[in-house]
Amino acid sequence: MSKNNKDSNKTAWWILGLMFVASFFVLLMMGQEIYRHAPPIPAQVVDESGAVLFTGEDIRNGQQVWRSIGGHETGSIWGHGSYVAPDWNADWLHREAEMLLDAMALKVHNQPWQQLPAPQQAAIREQAKQAIRTNTFDPEDGSIQLNGQRAEIVRHLSQYYQRLFSDDPAFHALREQYAIRDNPIPTLQHRQWLSAFLFWTTWATSTNRPGKDFTYTSNWPHEPLIDNQPPGSLLFWSVVSIIMLIAGIGALAWYHAATARHTPAPELPDRDPLREIAATPSMLATRKFFWTAVALFLLQVVMGAITAHYAVEGHEFYGINISEIIPYALTRTWHTQLGVFWIATIWLGTGLYFAPLLSGFEPEWQKTGVNCLYVALVIVVAGSMTGEWLGIQQYFNLNDNFWFGHQGMEFVDLGKFWQLLLFSGLLIWLLLVSRAILPALKARKADRHVLWVFFLSAIAIGLFYGAGLFMGQRTHLAIAEYWRWWVVHLWVEAFFEVFATAVIAILFVRLGLVRAKTAGSAVLFATIIFLAGGIIGTLHHLYFGGVPTSVIAWGACFSALEVVPLSLIGFEAYENYRLRKVTGWMKDYQWPVLFFVATAFWNLVGAGVFGFLINPPVSLYYIQGLNTTPLHGHTALFGVYGMLGIGLLTLCMKGLSDNRVWDNRLLKWAFWSFNLGLAAMALTTLLPVGVLQAIASIDHGYWYARSPEFIHQPIIHTLVWLRMIGDIIFSAGVLALALFLIKLALPEKAAVQKSADVLQQP
C-alpha cells in the first residue's frame, strides 16, 4: 500500500472518530434539553373551585394503560403510531375546541357557534383560543387550573373516551371504524386513567410554552380553530434544511469529481475463490438462522395482509370476526416487530458466517455458541409474541404487562424481560463474532480497514440496542420517544447499513473483484458521510414530541445531510451491476449482486425521495402519521434493509449449499416480485392516500385527515383494495424465496458438507 493511501486512511479514521464523538455529544446534549424542557406532568388538574379532575398519578398510570392496549399500535399520540384509529390528541383537541366554541356562543349569543355571523364567530374563536392556549400550570404547587366551561368539557370528553374504550354498544360502530375491538379496556379504573393521559398529551399540544407564542409541540397538530399553525421557526429551519441538502450534494459531487481516479482492476481469478474455502461447523450451523428468517418473513407478510384489511373491515377478515382473537393492535404489532426480527436474524447469521470465513479460524465451542444463540433467538421471538397477545388481551396487570407483555412503543413493543433477553443475545453474538474475527484483525492485511469497519459496526449492533432499556414503566413520554428512536434510527437504520456496506466490500475483495485498498478507502468514506448526518439526524423523528426548538434545528439540518450520499448512489448501483459480469463464474453471484443493486435503487427512492418528502419540519408538520409515513417506511425498511438482507442471505447460502440445487429461476422470480410488488403497493395505495390526506390536513386540519369521515370514504377504500395487486405480487416473491431455500435443504447433508480441516487454528 502506498504511503499516500496509508496517510489518507489514517486521516479518515481520525475524521470518523472525531465525528462520532462530536455527533454523540450533540445527541446526548439534546437529550438533556428534552429532559429540561419536556411538558410538565402536573401534580393535579383542578377546576376553579379546586375540585380535582386528574392527578399526576392518574396521568402516569394512564400512560401505562395506553401502552398495555398496544400504545402506538392503537391510533397515535403526538403523531407517532398507527393509521386507522385517529391521532388521539388531534381528535381530543378538535372535539374540545368545537365544544368550547359552542358553549361560549350559547352563553353570549344563545346560538351554536356555526350559526353566528363571521365577525361574532371570530370574536368567540379568539376567546376560545385564549382559554385553551393560555398556560395555567403553576410551578409552585404543580397544578393546572381549568375555567368552569372548559373543566366541564374536559369531564365530558373523559366520559366519552371511557365509553369508547369499553363495551358500550353505542360506540360499537365507531370502534369498528377505528379497528379497535369491543371492550379493549375492561376495567373502569384503567379507562379513567387513560382519559387522564389523553388529556395531558393533548394539553401539551394546545398550551403555549411559558413566555412563548407556540405550544409544547410547536403548534402541532394543525388545528385552525385555535390557530395551531406552523410557527416561524419551523419555516426557517425547513428552508435551512433544504439549503443544507443542496450544499451537501454540491460538495459531495465536487469531491467525487476531484478525487475520482480510475483504479486498474485486479487480475481476476480463474474460479470462485470462496468455493475453495471449506465451511466450518459453526458456519454450517448458521443455515438455521436463514431458514428461520424466511419463516418469520412469511409470517410478517400474513400479518401485514390482515392488518391492511382492517382498514376496510375494522373487526372482520372477509366477514369473519377475528378482532376478539387477533385484533388490529396485535397484528400490526407482530407485522412491524417481525420485520425487525427477520432482518436482524439475517444480520446475526451473516456475522456468524463471515467471521470465521474471513479469519480462517474456528474458535473452540463456536458451533455450540451459535446453536445456543439460535435457541435464545427462538425463545425471544416466541415468548415476546405470546406476551404481546396476553398483554393486549389484558391478562396482565400493568406492572407484569411492562415486563412480559406489550410496551406499546412501535418497533420496541416487546416486554422489558424479552428486551433484556434480546440484548443479552446480541452481546453473545458480539462475543462469538469477535472471537472468530480477531485473528484477521491482528493479521494487518490489506483489507484490515474494511475488517475494522465490519468489527466496529458489529460492536455497535450489539450495544446500541441497549438504548431501548432506558425506557422505564413511567418514563416521561418525550424521553421515552428519545430513547426509542435511538433503537429505530441508530440501531436499525445506521449501524445495520454500515455493517452491510462492510460485508459487501469484503465480499468483493475476497472474490478478487476489487482491490483491498480501494475498498478500504471507499468504506471509510461511505461510513463518514452516512454517519455525519445519520447520528444527529435521529432528532428529526422528535420534532413534535414535546421538544424545544433547538432539537428541531439540529434534526432538520443534519437529517437533510442523510440524503446527500444517496444523490450519488447510482454510481454504487452501476458498479455492483457491472461486477456481476466481469468473469464467467460471477454468474453464480448474479442474484445476490442484483439484490444489492435493488438496495441502492430503493435507498434513493424510499430513503431519499420519500424520506425527504416527510423530512423538513414544515412538511412533517402537516403529514406526520399520514400514509406518507408508511410509504417511506415500507420502501425504506424493506426496500433497503429487506433487499439487503435477502442479498446477504443468498450470498451466505451460496457457500453453504450444493451448486446442483441452486435454482436461479426461483431467485429471479423472487427478485422481480419483490420489486414490482413493492412499487405497486407504494404507487397504487400508500402514495395516493398519503397525498389526499396531506391535502385534507392542510385545508381542514390534521384531525380531519385522520378521521373516520375521511378514512372511510369510497375513494380511500378503493385505493386500499387496489393494494391487493402489489400484495399478491409481493407475496409470490416470498413464496419463491421460501421454495428456493426448501430446495437447498432437500439434499442429504453428505452432499453439501465440506471438510473443515483446511482451516488451521493459528
PDB file of C-alpha atoms in Angstrom, residues 15 25 39 85 107 127 132 178 183 232 236 246 264 369 373 376 392 411 420 425 433 459 498 545 605 622 666 709:
ATOM      1  CA  ILE A  15     -12.210  12.142  10.980  1.00  0.00           C
ATOM      2  CA  PHE A  25     -22.071  14.731  22.242  1.00  0.00           C
ATOM      3  CA  PRO A  39     -44.094  19.262  29.012  1.00  0.00           C
ATOM      4  CA  ALA A  85     -57.668   4.932  14.561  1.00  0.00           C
ATOM      5  CA  LYS A 107     -73.690  31.728  26.661  1.00  0.00           C
ATOM      6  CA  GLN A 127     -61.801  33.805  23.321  1.00  0.00           C
ATOM      7  CA  ILE A 132     -57.158  26.730  25.530  1.00  0.00           C
ATOM      8  CA  TYR A 178     -61.169   2.639  14.322  1.00  0.00           C
ATOM      9  CA  ASN A 183     -64.113  -3.689  25.373  1.00  0.00           C
ATOM     10  CA  GLY A 232     -41.889  30.828  12.101  1.00  0.00           C
ATOM     11  CA  PHE A 236     -36.930  28.866   8.952  1.00  0.00           C
ATOM     12  CA  ILE A 246     -28.300  21.373  -1.850  1.00  0.00           C
ATOM     13  CA  PRO A 264      -6.835  -0.612 -12.617  1.00  0.00           C
ATOM     14  CA  GLY A 369     -22.296 -20.956  20.864  1.00  0.00           C
ATOM     15  CA  LEU A 373     -27.734 -18.263  20.354  1.00  0.00           C
ATOM     16  CA  ALA A 376     -32.219 -17.932  22.601  1.00  0.00           C
ATOM     17  CA  ILE A 392     -53.335  -6.736  24.563  1.00  0.00           C
ATOM     18  CA  PHE A 411     -40.662  -1.358  16.955  1.00  0.00           C
ATOM     19  CA  LEU A 420     -33.325  -7.818  28.113  1.00  0.00           C
ATOM     20  CA  GLY A 425     -28.378 -12.475  22.891  1.00  0.00           C
ATOM     21  CA  VAL A 433     -18.197 -12.727  16.104  1.00  0.00           C
ATOM     22  CA  ILE A 459     -19.986  -3.809  18.250  1.00  0.00           C
ATOM     23  CA  VAL A 498     -22.606   0.328   7.901  1.00  0.00           C
ATOM     24  CA  GLY A 545     -42.669  15.200  20.664  1.00  0.00           C
ATOM     25  CA  VAL A 605     -36.350   6.243  -3.787  1.00  0.00           C
ATOM     26  CA  TYR A 622     -48.856  18.534   8.082  1.00  0.00           C
ATOM     27  CA  LEU A 666     -36.731 -19.003  -8.240  1.00  0.00           C
ATOM     28  CA  GLU A 709     -65.163  10.546   7.808  1.00  0.00           C
TER      29      GLU A 709
END
